[in-house]
Amino acid sequence: MTERPAAYLYRYLFAGEPAGEGRLEVRPQGEGVKATLTAEVSLPLPRTRQRWQTETDREGFSRYFSERVEAWEARVFTVERLEEEGVILVSQGKESLTLPYLTPYHDPLSLLLALPRLELAPGEVACFPMPGGRAYVERLSDLEVEGRVRPHFRLRPGLTLVQLEEGLPVRIAQQVGDHVFEAVLEGMEVRLGRESKRRRRWV
């Protein structure tokens, strides 16, 4: 998404109503990137604080992933690739299990970051391994929004729709119950040394 550390600011909507806000920070780390998404979501209830983190390799695949959700209680889930041991360590709370590491895989956040690099024509579908299953990415027809063309993708499972602009996810929509939960990019901050430059364009 960027060669420099940057933060992307999102606002959330649920059934068209304000539902919170999130901040996605991405920075280079080794040959890959480290990305952290922190979010406060007020709808649908209960109000939650959520944090996802991924660390990727040079190809953009997941090396480490964690998810923390705080509502009535805190829940933590992690997935770590241990190549030397040839296993994937999956942990939730005090319980953990190992799976054989057979091929590079994505986690939910690394897959989102990988979308701009995919070379798919409209109608084409790519399949990616994920721990315990697979993810499918379908390239939909491009959208034109205010004179700008946006690549459009559908992710399964979950039936998530993602619009990109300038290589950034600018709108993410997912069905939750009878309504739609949306994340809309409002702006970004690019860090240059000790300074940060804020840019707002998406509304």
C-alpha positions as YAML, in Angstrom:
chain: A
units: angstrom
residues:
- id: 1
  name: MET
  ca: [0.00, 0.00, 0.00]
- id: 2
  name: THR
  ca: [2.93, 2.30, 0.64]
- id: 3
  name: GLU
  ca: [6.72, 2.19, 0.79]
- id: 4
  name: ARG
  ca: [6.67, 4.47, 3.84]
- id: 5
  name: PRO
  ca: [4.89, 4.13, 7.17]
- id: 6
  name: ALA
  ca: [1.35, 5.38, 6.78]
- id: 7
  name: ALA
  ca: [-2.00, 5.37, 8.58]
- id: 8
  name: TYR
  ca: [-5.36, 5.07, 6.87]
- id: 9
  name: LEU
  ca: [-8.45, 6.47, 8.60]
- id: 10
  name: TYR
  ca: [-11.85, 4.82, 8.12]
- id: 11
  name: ARG
  ca: [-15.38, 5.56, 9.27]
- id: 12
  name: TYR
  ca: [-17.85, 2.74, 9.76]
- id: 13
  name: LEU
  ca: [-21.51, 2.56, 8.83]
- id: 14
  name: PHE
  ca: [-24.12, -0.04, 9.77]
- id: 15
  name: ALA
  ca: [-27.45, 0.05, 7.96]
- id: 16
  name: GLY
  ca: [-26.46, 3.55, 6.82]
- id: 17
  name: GLU
  ca: [-25.94, 4.82, 10.39]
- id: 18
  name: PRO
  ca: [-22.57, 5.88, 11.92]
- id: 19
  name: ALA
  ca: [-21.05, 2.82, 13.58]
- id: 20
  name: GLY
  ca: [-17.54, 3.82, 14.69]
- id: 21
  name: GLU
  ca: [-14.12, 4.43, 13.22]
- id: 22
  name: GLY
  ca: [-10.87, 2.61, 12.53]
- id: 23
  name: ARG
  ca: [-7.21, 3.23, 11.86]
- id: 24
  name: LEU
  ca: [-5.03, 1.00, 9.68]
- id: 25
  name: GLU
  ca: [-1.29, 1.52, 10.15]
- id: 26
  name: VAL
  ca: [1.09, -0.04, 7.61]
- id: 27
  name: ARG
  ca: [4.86, 0.08, 7.70]
- id: 28
  name: PRO
  ca: [7.70, -1.83, 6.01]
- id: 29
  name: GLN
  ca: [9.26, -4.57, 8.11]
- id: 30
  name: GLY
  ca: [12.11, -6.66, 6.74]
- id: 31
  name: GLU
  ca: [11.11, -7.84, 3.27]
- id: 32
  name: GLY
  ca: [7.40, -7.54, 4.06]
- id: 33
  name: VAL
  ca: [5.10, -5.24, 6.01]
- id: 34
  name: LYS
  ca: [3.55, -5.01, 9.43]
- id: 35
  name: ALA
  ca: [-0.03, -3.77, 9.51]
- id: 36
  name: THR
  ca: [-2.28, -3.05, 12.50]
- id: 37
  name: LEU
  ca: [-5.97, -2.26, 12.29]
- id: 38
  name: THR
  ca: [-7.57, -0.84, 15.44]
- id: 39
  name: ALA
  ca: [-11.29, -0.18, 15.49]
- id: 40
  name: GLU
  ca: [-14.05, 0.96, 17.79]
- id: 41
  name: VAL
  ca: [-17.40, -0.33, 16.60]
- id: 42
  name: SER
  ca: [-20.66, 0.81, 18.21]
- id: 43
  name: LEU
  ca: [-23.12, -0.94, 15.88]
- id: 44
  name: PRO
  ca: [-24.30, -3.65, 15.75]
- id: 45
  name: LEU
  ca: [-24.33, -4.07, 19.52]
- id: 46
  name: PRO
  ca: [-22.46, -4.79, 21.72]
- id: 47
  name: ARG
  ca: [-19.94, -1.96, 21.46]
- id: 48
  name: THR
  ca: [-16.53, -3.50, 20.78]
- id: 49
  name: ARG
  ca: [-12.88, -2.61, 20.53]
- id: 50
  name: GLN
  ca: [-11.06, -4.65, 17.95]
- id: 51
  name: ARG
  ca: [-7.44, -5.03, 16.91]
- id: 52
  name: TRP
  ca: [-6.00, -7.05, 14.04]
- id: 53
  name: GLN
  ca: [-2.32, -7.35, 13.24]
- id: 54
  name: THR
  ca: [-0.47, -9.06, 10.41]
- id: 55
  name: GLU
  ca: [3.18, -9.48, 9.53]
- id: 56
  name: THR
  ca: [3.87, -10.59, 5.96]
- id: 57
  name: ASP
  ca: [6.73, -11.99, 3.92]
- id: 58
  name: ARG
  ca: [8.14, -10.55, 0.69]
- id: 59
  name: GLU
  ca: [5.30, -12.05, -1.36]
- id: 60
  name: GLY
  ca: [2.66, -10.60, 0.94]
- id: 61
  name: PHE
  ca: [1.69, -13.89, 2.61]
- id: 62
  name: SER
  ca: [1.07, -14.12, 6.34]
- id: 63
  name: ARG
  ca: [3.85, -14.90, 8.80]
- id: 64
  name: TYR
  ca: [1.95, -13.83, 11.93]
- id: 65
  name: PHE
  ca: [-1.65, -12.80, 12.57]
- id: 66
  name: SER
  ca: [-3.49, -11.80, 15.73]
- id: 67
  name: GLU
  ca: [-7.06, -10.75, 16.45]
- id: 68
  name: ARG
  ca: [-8.24, -9.22, 19.72]
- id: 69
  name: VAL
  ca: [-11.89, -8.39, 20.32]
- id: 70
  name: GLU
  ca: [-13.04, -6.70, 23.53]
- id: 71
  name: ALA
  ca: [-16.76, -6.59, 24.26]
- id: 72
  name: TRP
  ca: [-18.23, -8.12, 27.44]
- id: 73
  name: GLU
  ca: [-14.94, -10.02, 27.64]
- id: 74
  name: ALA
  ca: [-11.66, -10.09, 25.73]
- id: 75
  name: ARG
  ca: [-10.98, -12.74, 23.10]
- id: 76
  name: VAL
  ca: [-7.54, -13.25, 21.51]
- id: 77
  name: PHE
  ca: [-6.75, -15.42, 18.51]
- id: 78
  name: THR
  ca: [-3.30, -15.82, 16.89]
- id: 79
  name: VAL
  ca: [-1.80, -17.72, 13.97]
- id: 80
  name: GLU
  ca: [1.99, -17.98, 13.59]
- id: 81
  name: ARG
  ca: [4.01, -19.58, 10.79]
- id: 82
  name: LEU
  ca: [6.96, -21.55, 12.17]
- id: 83
  name: GLU
  ca: [8.88, -22.51, 9.04]
- id: 84
  name: GLU
  ca: [11.84, -24.16, 10.75]
- id: 85
  name: GLU
  ca: [9.50, -26.51, 12.60]
- id: 86
  name: GLY
  ca: [7.29, -26.92, 9.52]
- id: 87
  name: VAL
  ca: [4.09, -26.06, 11.39]
- id: 88
  name: ILE
  ca: [1.48, -23.35, 11.89]
- id: 89
  name: LEU
  ca: [0.72, -22.57, 15.53]
- id: 90
  name: VAL
  ca: [-2.91, -21.58, 16.15]
- id: 91
  name: SER
  ca: [-3.83, -20.25, 19.60]
- id: 92
  name: GLN
  ca: [-7.03, -19.02, 21.19]
- id: 93
  name: GLY
  ca: [-6.90, -18.11, 24.84]
- id: 94
  name: LYS
  ca: [-5.01, -20.83, 26.68]
- id: 95
  name: GLU
  ca: [-5.64, -23.44, 24.00]
- id: 96
  name: SER
  ca: [-3.38, -24.04, 21.01]
- id: 97
  name: LEU
  ca: [-2.87, -26.55, 18.24]
- id: 98
  name: THR
  ca: [-0.41, -27.08, 15.41]
- id: 99
  name: LEU
  ca: [-1.14, -27.63, 11.74]
- id: 100
  name: PRO
  ca: [1.36, -28.76, 9.11]
- id: 101
  name: TYR
  ca: [2.80, -25.87, 7.11]
- id: 102
  name: LEU
  ca: [2.36, -26.94, 3.48]
- id: 103
  name: THR
  ca: [2.19, -23.73, 1.46]
- id: 104
  name: PRO
  ca: [2.15, -19.93, 1.98]
- id: 105
  name: TYR
  ca: [-1.25, -18.66, 3.10]
- id: 106
  name: HIS
  ca: [-3.16, -15.47, 3.81]
- id: 107
  name: ASP
  ca: [-4.93, -14.17, 6.89]
- id: 108
  name: PRO
  ca: [-7.92, -11.78, 6.56]
- id: 109
  name: LEU
  ca: [-5.76, -8.65, 6.82]
- id: 110
  name: SER
  ca: [-2.88, -9.80, 4.61]
- id: 111
  name: LEU
  ca: [-5.41, -10.78, 1.92]
- id: 112
  name: LEU
  ca: [-6.88, -7.27, 1.96]
- id: 113
  name: LEU
  ca: [-3.39, -5.77, 1.58]
- id: 114
  name: ALA
  ca: [-2.64, -8.15, -1.31]
- id: 115
  name: LEU
  ca: [-5.59, -7.10, -3.49]
- id: 116
  name: PRO
  ca: [-3.79, -4.24, -5.31]
- id: 117
  name: ARG
  ca: [-1.08, -6.68, -6.46]
- id: 118
  name: LEU
  ca: [-3.46, -9.20, -8.00]
- id: 119
  name: GLU
  ca: [-3.49, -9.35, -11.79]
- id: 120
  name: LEU
  ca: [-7.04, -10.49, -12.40]
- id: 121
  name: ALA
  ca: [-9.32, -9.55, -15.28]
- id: 122
  name: PRO
  ca: [-13.04, -8.97, -14.57]
- id: 123
  name: GLY
  ca: [-14.69, -12.35, -14.09]
- id: 124
  name: GLU
  ca: [-11.52, -14.16, -13.03]
- id: 125
  name: VAL
  ca: [-11.23, -15.84, -9.63]
- id: 126
  name: ALA
  ca: [-8.13, -16.55, -7.53]
- id: 127
  name: CYS
  ca: [-7.99, -19.05, -4.66]
- id: 128
  name: PHE
  ca: [-5.69, -18.67, -1.64]
- id: 129
  name: PRO
  ca: [-5.02, -21.06, 1.26]
- id: 130
  name: MET
  ca: [-5.98, -19.90, 4.74]
- id: 131
  name: PRO
  ca: [-5.51, -21.84, 7.99]
- id: 132
  name: GLY
  ca: [-8.44, -24.23, 8.13]
- id: 133
  name: GLY
  ca: [-9.82, -23.36, 4.72]
- id: 134
  name: ARG
  ca: [-9.56, -21.28, 1.56]
- id: 135
  name: ALA
  ca: [-10.37, -17.76, 0.43]
- id: 136
  name: TYR
  ca: [-11.65, -16.86, -3.03]
- id: 137
  name: VAL
  ca: [-11.15, -13.48, -4.67]
- id: 138
  name: GLU
  ca: [-13.28, -12.59, -7.69]
- id: 139
  name: ARG
  ca: [-12.54, -9.54, -9.82]
- id: 140
  name: LEU
  ca: [-15.80, -7.76, -10.61]
- id: 141
  name: SER
  ca: [-16.40, -5.09, -13.23]
- id: 142
  name: ASP
  ca: [-14.71, -1.78, -12.46]
- id: 143
  name: LEU
  ca: [-16.79, 0.99, -10.91]
- id: 144
  name: GLU
  ca: [-16.66, 4.66, -11.82]
- id: 145
  name: VAL
  ca: [-17.08, 7.01, -8.86]
- id: 146
  name: GLU
  ca: [-16.88, 10.77, -9.43]
- id: 147
  name: GLY
  ca: [-14.95, 10.25, -12.64]
- id: 148
  name: ARG
  ca: [-12.42, 7.84, -11.08]
- id: 149
  name: VAL
  ca: [-12.23, 4.15, -11.94]
- id: 150
  name: ARG
  ca: [-12.18, 1.73, -9.02]
- id: 151
  name: PRO
  ca: [-11.18, -1.94, -9.29]
- id: 152
  name: HIS
  ca: [-13.88, -3.98, -7.56]
- id: 153
  name: PHE
  ca: [-13.49, -7.37, -5.83]
- id: 154
  name: ARG
  ca: [-15.70, -9.91, -4.08]
- id: 155
  name: LEU
  ca: [-14.16, -12.03, -1.29]
- id: 156
  name: ARG
  ca: [-15.53, -15.35, -0.07]
- id: 157
  name: PRO
  ca: [-16.32, -16.72, 2.44]
- id: 158
  name: GLY
  ca: [-18.13, -13.79, 3.97]
- id: 159
  name: LEU
  ca: [-19.24, -12.17, 0.69]
- id: 160
  name: THR
  ca: [-17.18, -9.03, 1.27]
- id: 161
  name: LEU
  ca: [-17.05, -6.35, -1.46]
- id: 162
  name: VAL
  ca: [-13.92, -4.21, -1.74]
- id: 163
  name: GLN
  ca: [-13.34, -1.12, -3.90]
- id: 164
  name: LEU
  ca: [-9.79, 0.13, -4.56]
- id: 165
  name: GLU
  ca: [-8.51, 3.52, -5.61]
- id: 166
  name: GLU
  ca: [-4.83, 4.29, -6.15]
- id: 167
  name: GLY
  ca: [-4.07, 0.87, -4.69]
- id: 168
  name: LEU
  ca: [-5.99, 1.56, -1.45]
- id: 169
  name: PRO
  ca: [-9.17, -0.09, -0.13]
- id: 170
  name: VAL
  ca: [-11.53, 2.89, -0.14]
- id: 171
  name: ARG
  ca: [-14.81, 1.08, 0.55]
- id: 172
  name: ILE
  ca: [-15.41, -2.32, 2.14]
- id: 173
  name: ALA
  ca: [-18.93, -3.71, 2.52]
- id: 174
  name: GLN
  ca: [-20.11, -6.91, 4.18]
- id: 175
  name: GLN
  ca: [-23.56, -8.31, 4.94]
- id: 176
  name: VAL
  ca: [-24.17, -8.60, 8.70]
- id: 177
  name: GLY
  ca: [-27.55, -10.10, 9.46]
- id: 178
  name: ASP
  ca: [-30.18, -8.16, 7.53]
- id: 179
  name: HIS
  ca: [-28.00, -5.07, 7.09]
- id: 180
  name: VAL
  ca: [-24.71, -3.97, 5.51]
- id: 181
  name: PHE
  ca: [-21.61, -3.00, 7.46]
- id: 182
  name: GLU
  ca: [-19.32, -0.59, 5.58]
- id: 183
  name: ALA
  ca: [-15.84, 0.83, 6.06]
- id: 184
  name: VAL
  ca: [-15.16, 4.02, 4.09]
- id: 185
  name: LEU
  ca: [-11.70, 5.57, 3.74]
- id: 186
  name: GLU
  ca: [-11.68, 9.20, 4.85]
- id: 187
  name: GLY
  ca: [-7.98, 10.07, 4.64]
- id: 188
  name: MET
  ca: [-4.43, 9.02, 5.30]
- id: 189
  name: GLU
  ca: [-1.26, 10.09, 7.08]
- id: 190
  name: VAL
  ca: [2.17, 9.44, 5.59]
- id: 191
  name: ARG
  ca: [5.02, 9.60, 8.09]
- id: 192
  name: LEU
  ca: [8.25, 11.28, 6.94]
- id: 193
  name: GLY
  ca: [10.85, 10.93, 9.67]
- id: 194
  name: ARG
  ca: [9.41, 12.62, 12.76]
- id: 195
  name: GLU
  ca: [6.80, 14.48, 10.76]
- id: 196
  name: SER
  ca: [3.50, 13.29, 9.37]
- id: 197
  name: LYS
  ca: [1.65, 14.55, 6.34]
- id: 198
  name: ARG
  ca: [-2.14, 14.25, 6.39]
- id: 199
  name: ARG
  ca: [-4.13, 13.93, 3.22]
- id: 200
  name: ARG
  ca: [-7.90, 13.77, 3.03]
- id: 201
  name: ARG
  ca: [-9.62, 13.06, -0.24]
- id: 202
  name: TRP
  ca: [-12.14, 10.29, 0.19]
- id: 203
  name: VAL
  ca: [-15.49, 11.17, 1.72]
...
